[in-house]
Amino acid sequence: MSGKVYFISGANRGIGYDFAKQLSSISSNTVIATARDPASATDLQELAKSNPKVHIVKLDVADEHSFEQLDDQLKNIAANGIDVLISNAGIAQSFQPLLETPKERLVNHFNVNAVGPILLVKALYKYLQKSQTKHIAFISSLAGSINDFVPFSTSAYGQSKAALNYAIKEFSFELESEGFTVVALHPGVVSTDMNINAFQYFKENKPEVLELMKDYESLTPEESAKRLLKTITTLSKESNGKFFDENGKEVSY
């Protein structure tokens, strides 16, 4: 897990922050961590102050113009390329039935969770090309699985992750001949701010969902990141196009 340049989107908190923290604990690594508003990303700012190889970059994956500003921010810190892209930024704000989900929420989730990661790969493609590693890990979710459909409403969230999963499979096919390894990762049931809001919604509106979820292990962001990094740092050509859970087990799209 040493000597690489990592780019992590959505690193201001939760799993993304713990990716940055754990990867930067290895002195030979360089970590490029994004936040929509770097000034308010206090934990990330403290991490960067204590480690000169952590670089904070401003990026809002919901704003296509934000990607146009990446080159100016990366020209000095990623001049020799990016080895591993961890596409982590996403939202989960919709768990009601489809008939109750407004169009705006559907579109917003699709833009952030599916279109945003595609635009991110397009923006960083030339940096990844420079590397011998060329690994892309997308943080997806089993909520977007078709074959292993989760039997409760995730509406806009699940649909957007299903769209992301298709993009991951397409990237794995299109970039394979160039030496890329592209994978999807399910982070597990994690106690992030995003998921805590979902749990509260289920508690108030769909208690039967919490009953279904009780058998799933609840992870802290730190533990989820630690487990996922075991997979991310041991990827091989044979991993390309696969979907792994938080324990490194291959799961179905």
mmCIF file of C-alpha atoms in Angstrom:
data_model
loop_
_atom_site.group_PDB
_atom_site.id
_atom_site.type_symbol
_atom_site.label_atom_id
_atom_site.label_comp_id
_atom_site.label_asym_id
_atom_site.label_seq_id
_atom_site.Cartn_x
_atom_site.Cartn_y
_atom_site.Cartn_z
ATOM 1 C CA MET A 1 0.000 0.000 0.000
ATOM 2 C CA SER A 2 2.964 2.299 -0.622
ATOM 3 C CA GLY A 3 4.383 4.787 -3.053
ATOM 4 C CA LYS A 4 1.313 5.770 -5.067
ATOM 5 C CA VAL A 5 -0.678 8.875 -5.914
ATOM 6 C CA TYR A 6 -4.300 8.511 -4.806
ATOM 7 C CA PHE A 7 -7.168 10.789 -5.828
ATOM 8 C CA ILE A 8 -10.208 10.587 -3.543
ATOM 9 C CA SER A 9 -13.441 12.426 -4.304
ATOM 10 C CA GLY A 10 -15.742 13.365 -1.444
ATOM 11 C CA ALA A 11 -13.013 13.227 1.199
ATOM 12 C CA ASN A 12 -14.262 15.908 3.570
ATOM 13 C CA ARG A 13 -15.957 13.394 5.886
ATOM 14 C CA GLY A 14 -17.130 9.813 6.299
ATOM 15 C CA ILE A 15 -15.475 7.021 4.356
ATOM 16 C CA GLY A 16 -13.726 9.454 2.022
ATOM 17 C CA TYR A 17 -11.974 11.199 4.889
ATOM 18 C CA ASP A 18 -10.888 7.882 6.368
ATOM 19 C CA PHE A 19 -9.515 6.807 2.991
ATOM 20 C CA ALA A 20 -7.380 9.953 3.007
ATOM 21 C CA LYS A 21 -6.315 9.503 6.618
ATOM 22 C CA GLN A 22 -5.318 5.858 6.281
ATOM 23 C CA LEU A 23 -3.579 6.204 2.923
ATOM 24 C CA SER A 24 -1.636 9.268 4.054
ATOM 25 C CA SER A 25 -0.322 7.372 7.083
ATOM 26 C CA ILE A 26 2.105 5.724 4.648
ATOM 27 C CA SER A 27 4.800 8.326 4.065
ATOM 28 C CA SER A 28 5.513 7.367 0.462
ATOM 29 C CA ASN A 29 1.910 7.963 -0.630
ATOM 30 C CA THR A 30 0.572 11.205 -2.034
ATOM 31 C CA VAL A 31 -3.118 11.827 -1.390
ATOM 32 C CA ILE A 32 -5.250 14.264 -3.362
ATOM 33 C CA ALA A 33 -8.502 14.732 -1.463
ATOM 34 C CA THR A 34 -11.484 16.698 -2.724
ATOM 35 C CA ALA A 35 -14.149 18.706 -0.951
ATOM 36 C CA ARG A 36 -16.933 20.913 -2.272
ATOM 37 C CA ASP A 37 -15.917 23.610 0.191
ATOM 38 C CA PRO A 38 -12.340 23.058 1.395
ATOM 39 C CA ALA A 39 -12.562 25.924 3.890
ATOM 40 C CA SER A 40 -15.282 24.126 5.858
ATOM 41 C CA ALA A 41 -13.613 20.696 5.670
ATOM 42 C CA THR A 42 -11.947 21.186 9.047
ATOM 43 C CA ASP A 43 -10.860 17.582 9.657
ATOM 44 C CA LEU A 44 -9.357 17.395 6.190
ATOM 45 C CA GLN A 45 -7.612 20.728 6.718
ATOM 46 C CA GLU A 46 -6.049 19.428 9.923
ATOM 47 C CA LEU A 47 -4.897 16.287 8.132
ATOM 48 C CA ALA A 48 -3.265 18.352 5.387
ATOM 49 C CA LYS A 49 -1.553 20.602 7.928
ATOM 50 C CA SER A 50 0.025 17.603 9.613
ATOM 51 C CA ASN A 51 1.032 15.884 6.368
ATOM 52 C CA PRO A 52 2.548 17.805 3.429
ATOM 53 C CA LYS A 53 1.692 14.944 1.050
ATOM 54 C CA VAL A 54 -2.045 15.496 1.534
ATOM 55 C CA HIS A 55 -3.410 18.005 -0.963
ATOM 56 C CA ILE A 56 -6.942 19.386 -0.828
ATOM 57 C CA VAL A 57 -8.665 20.108 -4.125
ATOM 58 C CA LYS A 58 -11.980 21.868 -4.597
ATOM 59 C CA LEU A 59 -14.519 19.795 -6.529
ATOM 60 C CA ASP A 60 -18.289 19.569 -6.672
ATOM 61 C CA VAL A 61 -19.226 16.532 -8.772
ATOM 62 C CA ALA A 62 -22.735 17.948 -9.249
ATOM 63 C CA ASP A 63 -21.316 20.999 -11.048
ATOM 64 C CA GLU A 64 -19.823 20.254 -14.458
ATOM 65 C CA HIS A 65 -17.961 23.579 -14.434
ATOM 66 C CA SER A 66 -16.125 22.459 -11.299
ATOM 67 C CA PHE A 67 -14.289 19.833 -13.354
ATOM 68 C CA GLU A 68 -12.924 22.569 -15.614
ATOM 69 C CA GLN A 69 -10.965 23.938 -12.651
ATOM 70 C CA LEU A 70 -9.205 20.669 -11.839
ATOM 71 C CA ASP A 71 -6.238 21.075 -14.181
ATOM 72 C CA ASP A 72 -5.098 24.308 -12.550
ATOM 73 C CA GLN A 73 -5.209 22.608 -9.161
ATOM 74 C CA LEU A 74 -3.487 19.410 -10.301
ATOM 75 C CA LYS A 75 -0.741 20.695 -12.594
ATOM 76 C CA ASN A 76 1.863 20.755 -9.828
ATOM 77 C CA ILE A 77 0.728 17.933 -7.539
ATOM 78 C CA ALA A 78 -0.135 15.358 -10.230
ATOM 79 C CA ALA A 79 2.266 16.271 -13.008
ATOM 80 C CA ASN A 80 3.525 12.685 -13.142
ATOM 81 C CA GLY A 81 0.060 11.184 -13.085
ATOM 82 C CA ILE A 82 -2.467 9.591 -10.739
ATOM 83 C CA ASP A 83 -2.150 5.913 -9.888
ATOM 84 C CA VAL A 84 -5.465 5.198 -8.177
ATOM 85 C CA LEU A 85 -8.781 7.027 -8.424
ATOM 86 C CA ILE A 86 -11.273 6.367 -5.637
ATOM 87 C CA SER A 87 -14.603 7.806 -6.757
ATOM 88 C CA ASN A 88 -16.392 8.197 -3.453
ATOM 89 C CA ALA A 89 -18.496 11.368 -3.633
ATOM 90 C CA GLY A 90 -22.226 10.675 -3.571
ATOM 91 C CA ILE A 91 -25.560 11.393 -1.923
ATOM 92 C CA ALA A 92 -28.315 9.290 -0.339
ATOM 93 C CA GLN A 93 -31.384 11.407 0.287
ATOM 94 C CA SER A 94 -34.215 9.344 -1.127
ATOM 95 C CA PHE A 95 -35.738 6.219 0.393
ATOM 96 C CA GLN A 96 -39.451 6.704 -0.171
ATOM 97 C CA PRO A 97 -41.461 4.698 -2.754
ATOM 98 C CA LEU A 98 -41.110 5.717 -6.393
ATOM 99 C CA LEU A 99 -44.668 7.028 -6.531
ATOM 100 C CA GLU A 100 -43.729 9.506 -3.815
ATOM 101 C CA THR A 101 -40.340 10.535 -5.222
ATOM 102 C CA PRO A 102 -40.265 13.958 -6.914
ATOM 103 C CA LYS A 103 -38.553 14.358 -10.274
ATOM 104 C CA GLU A 104 -36.018 16.811 -8.857
ATOM 105 C CA ARG A 105 -34.766 14.215 -6.387
ATOM 106 C CA LEU A 106 -34.425 11.580 -9.094
ATOM 107 C CA VAL A 107 -32.459 13.948 -11.318
ATOM 108 C CA ASN A 108 -30.240 15.182 -8.486
ATOM 109 C CA HIS A 109 -29.256 11.658 -7.429
ATOM 110 C CA PHE A 110 -28.562 10.668 -11.023
ATOM 111 C CA ASN A 111 -26.382 13.756 -11.557
ATOM 112 C CA VAL A 112 -24.320 13.258 -8.401
ATOM 113 C CA ASN A 113 -24.112 9.465 -8.169
ATOM 114 C CA ALA A 114 -23.942 8.454 -11.839
ATOM 115 C CA VAL A 115 -23.043 11.388 -14.081
ATOM 116 C CA GLY A 116 -20.566 12.940 -11.631
ATOM 117 C CA PRO A 117 -18.296 9.866 -11.451
ATOM 118 C CA ILE A 118 -18.294 9.602 -15.255
ATOM 119 C CA LEU A 119 -17.242 13.241 -15.581
ATOM 120 C CA LEU A 120 -14.570 12.638 -12.953
ATOM 121 C CA VAL A 121 -13.010 9.816 -14.968
ATOM 122 C CA LYS A 122 -13.120 11.967 -18.093
ATOM 123 C CA ALA A 123 -11.387 14.811 -16.257
ATOM 124 C CA LEU A 124 -8.668 12.580 -14.767
ATOM 125 C CA TYR A 125 -8.186 10.222 -17.704
ATOM 126 C CA LYS A 126 -4.992 11.888 -18.939
ATOM 127 C CA TYR A 127 -3.485 11.718 -15.435
ATOM 128 C CA LEU A 128 -4.380 8.050 -15.010
ATOM 129 C CA GLN A 129 -2.901 7.268 -18.434
ATOM 130 C CA LYS A 130 0.523 8.386 -17.206
ATOM 131 C CA SER A 131 0.542 5.727 -14.481
ATOM 132 C CA GLN A 132 1.551 2.098 -14.748
ATOM 133 C CA THR A 133 -1.157 1.244 -12.194
ATOM 134 C CA LYS A 134 -4.314 2.740 -13.744
ATOM 135 C CA HIS A 135 -6.783 1.627 -11.063
ATOM 136 C CA ILE A 136 -10.274 3.091 -10.660
ATOM 137 C CA ALA A 137 -12.435 2.090 -7.690
ATOM 138 C CA PHE A 138 -16.015 3.350 -7.571
ATOM 139 C CA ILE A 139 -17.874 3.344 -4.269
ATOM 140 C CA SER A 140 -21.235 1.939 -5.306
ATOM 141 C CA SER A 141 -23.870 0.038 -3.322
ATOM 142 C CA LEU A 142 -25.762 -3.228 -3.294
ATOM 143 C CA ALA A 143 -28.840 -0.982 -3.339
ATOM 144 C CA GLY A 144 -28.120 -0.665 -7.066
ATOM 145 C CA SER A 145 -27.870 -4.406 -7.695
ATOM 146 C CA ILE A 146 -30.395 -5.897 -10.122
ATOM 147 C CA ASN A 147 -29.635 -9.572 -9.505
ATOM 148 C CA ASP A 148 -29.537 -9.165 -5.723
ATOM 149 C CA PHE A 149 -32.385 -6.695 -5.429
ATOM 150 C CA VAL A 150 -32.698 -5.223 -1.949
ATOM 151 C CA PRO A 151 -36.379 -5.716 -0.952
ATOM 152 C CA PHE A 152 -37.166 -2.192 0.186
ATOM 153 C CA SER A 153 -37.500 1.192 -1.481
ATOM 154 C CA THR A 154 -34.293 3.052 -2.209
ATOM 155 C CA SER A 155 -35.876 4.898 -5.170
ATOM 156 C CA ALA A 156 -33.566 7.618 -6.486
ATOM 157 C CA TYR A 157 -30.544 6.320 -4.583
ATOM 158 C CA GLY A 158 -30.822 2.733 -5.802
ATOM 159 C CA GLN A 159 -31.548 3.776 -9.372
ATOM 160 C CA SER A 160 -28.569 6.126 -9.483
ATOM 161 C CA LYS A 161 -26.259 3.403 -8.168
ATOM 162 C CA ALA A 162 -27.624 0.960 -10.756
ATOM 163 C CA ALA A 163 -26.765 3.513 -13.443
ATOM 164 C CA LEU A 164 -23.305 3.918 -11.926
ATOM 165 C CA ASN A 165 -22.820 0.145 -11.970
ATOM 166 C CA TYR A 166 -23.552 0.069 -15.693
ATOM 167 C CA ALA A 167 -21.005 2.836 -16.260
ATOM 168 C CA ILE A 168 -18.434 0.863 -14.257
ATOM 169 C CA LYS A 169 -18.952 -2.224 -16.425
ATOM 170 C CA GLU A 170 -18.695 -0.090 -19.549
ATOM 171 C CA PHE A 171 -15.484 1.588 -18.376
ATOM 172 C CA SER A 172 -14.017 -1.820 -17.516
ATOM 173 C CA PHE A 173 -14.651 -2.938 -21.091
ATOM 174 C CA GLU A 174 -13.612 0.266 -22.856
ATOM 175 C CA LEU A 175 -10.390 0.837 -20.893
ATOM 176 C CA GLU A 176 -9.192 -2.746 -20.456
ATOM 177 C CA SER A 177 -6.976 -2.675 -23.558
ATOM 178 C CA GLU A 178 -5.170 0.354 -22.116
ATOM 179 C CA GLY A 179 -4.258 -1.529 -18.950
ATOM 180 C CA PHE A 180 -6.920 -0.091 -16.645
ATOM 181 C CA THR A 181 -8.505 -2.030 -13.794
ATOM 182 C CA VAL A 182 -11.986 -0.739 -12.948
ATOM 183 C CA VAL A 183 -14.090 -2.081 -10.076
ATOM 184 C CA ALA A 184 -17.240 -1.379 -8.061
ATOM 185 C CA LEU A 185 -17.207 -1.531 -4.259
ATOM 186 C CA HIS A 186 -20.027 -1.860 -1.739
ATOM 187 C CA PRO A 187 -18.914 -0.175 1.522
ATOM 188 C CA GLY A 188 -21.225 -2.101 3.827
ATOM 189 C CA VAL A 189 -23.769 -0.589 6.214
ATOM 190 C CA VAL A 190 -21.808 2.386 7.491
ATOM 191 C CA SER A 191 -22.697 4.851 10.234
ATOM 192 C CA THR A 192 -22.031 7.984 8.189
ATOM 193 C CA ASP A 193 -24.069 11.197 8.394
ATOM 194 C CA MET A 194 -25.676 10.178 5.110
ATOM 195 C CA ASN A 195 -26.799 6.789 6.409
ATOM 196 C CA ILE A 196 -27.846 8.047 9.832
ATOM 197 C CA ASN A 197 -30.435 10.220 8.073
ATOM 198 C CA ALA A 198 -31.650 7.150 6.196
ATOM 199 C CA PHE A 199 -31.914 5.111 9.397
ATOM 200 C CA GLN A 200 -33.958 7.894 10.989
ATOM 201 C CA TYR A 201 -36.323 7.932 8.004
ATOM 202 C CA PHE A 202 -36.787 4.164 8.206
ATOM 203 C CA LYS A 203 -37.355 4.329 11.958
ATOM 204 C CA GLU A 204 -40.126 6.882 11.524
ATOM 205 C CA ASN A 205 -41.697 5.595 8.315
ATOM 206 C CA LYS A 206 -40.556 2.045 7.520
ATOM 207 C CA PRO A 207 -39.585 0.176 10.709
ATOM 208 C CA GLU A 208 -39.809 -3.125 8.836
ATOM 209 C CA VAL A 209 -36.736 -2.073 6.848
ATOM 210 C CA LEU A 210 -34.669 -1.805 10.020
ATOM 211 C CA GLU A 211 -35.839 -5.303 10.883
ATOM 212 C CA LEU A 212 -34.508 -6.531 7.534
ATOM 213 C CA MET A 213 -31.195 -4.763 8.128
ATOM 214 C CA LYS A 214 -30.562 -6.035 11.642
ATOM 215 C CA ASP A 215 -28.510 -8.973 10.375
ATOM 216 C CA TYR A 216 -26.096 -6.675 8.545
ATOM 217 C CA GLU A 217 -22.924 -5.698 10.385
ATOM 218 C CA SER A 218 -22.794 -1.975 11.135
ATOM 219 C CA LEU A 219 -19.410 -0.422 10.404
ATOM 220 C CA THR A 220 -17.764 2.839 11.339
ATOM 221 C CA PRO A 221 -16.382 4.876 8.418
ATOM 222 C CA GLU A 222 -12.888 4.013 9.659
ATOM 223 C CA GLU A 223 -13.556 0.261 9.574
ATOM 224 C CA SER A 224 -15.302 0.409 6.199
ATOM 225 C CA ALA A 225 -12.397 2.344 4.672
ATOM 226 C CA LYS A 226 -9.895 -0.086 6.185
ATOM 227 C CA ARG A 227 -11.681 -3.097 4.695
ATOM 228 C CA LEU A 228 -12.164 -1.485 1.299
ATOM 229 C CA LEU A 229 -8.506 -0.486 1.137
ATOM 230 C CA LYS A 230 -7.548 -4.143 1.506
ATOM 231 C CA THR A 231 -9.332 -4.701 -1.793
ATOM 232 C CA ILE A 232 -8.248 -1.470 -3.477
ATOM 233 C CA THR A 233 -4.567 -2.011 -2.713
ATOM 234 C CA THR A 234 -4.544 -5.604 -3.940
ATOM 235 C CA LEU A 235 -6.377 -5.192 -7.250
ATOM 236 C CA SER A 236 -5.055 -7.088 -10.257
ATOM 237 C CA LYS A 237 -5.939 -7.389 -13.932
ATOM 238 C CA GLU A 238 -8.260 -10.247 -12.977
ATOM 239 C CA SER A 239 -10.252 -7.835 -10.789
ATOM 240 C CA ASN A 240 -11.328 -5.728 -13.752
ATOM 241 C CA GLY A 241 -15.083 -5.266 -14.066
ATOM 242 C CA LYS A 242 -15.909 -7.001 -10.794
ATOM 243 C CA PHE A 243 -18.101 -5.850 -7.901
ATOM 244 C CA PHE A 244 -16.771 -6.475 -4.383
ATOM 245 C CA ASP A 245 -18.368 -6.046 -0.974
ATOM 246 C CA GLU A 246 -16.673 -4.594 2.099
ATOM 247 C CA ASN A 247 -15.020 -7.930 2.848
ATOM 248 C CA GLY A 248 -13.537 -8.379 -0.610
ATOM 249 C CA LYS A 249 -16.127 -10.957 -1.674
ATOM 250 C CA GLU A 250 -17.327 -10.711 -5.255
ATOM 251 C CA VAL A 251 -21.032 -9.851 -5.471
ATOM 252 C CA SER A 252 -23.521 -9.617 -8.304
ATOM 253 C CA TYR A 253 -24.407 -6.586 -10.369
#
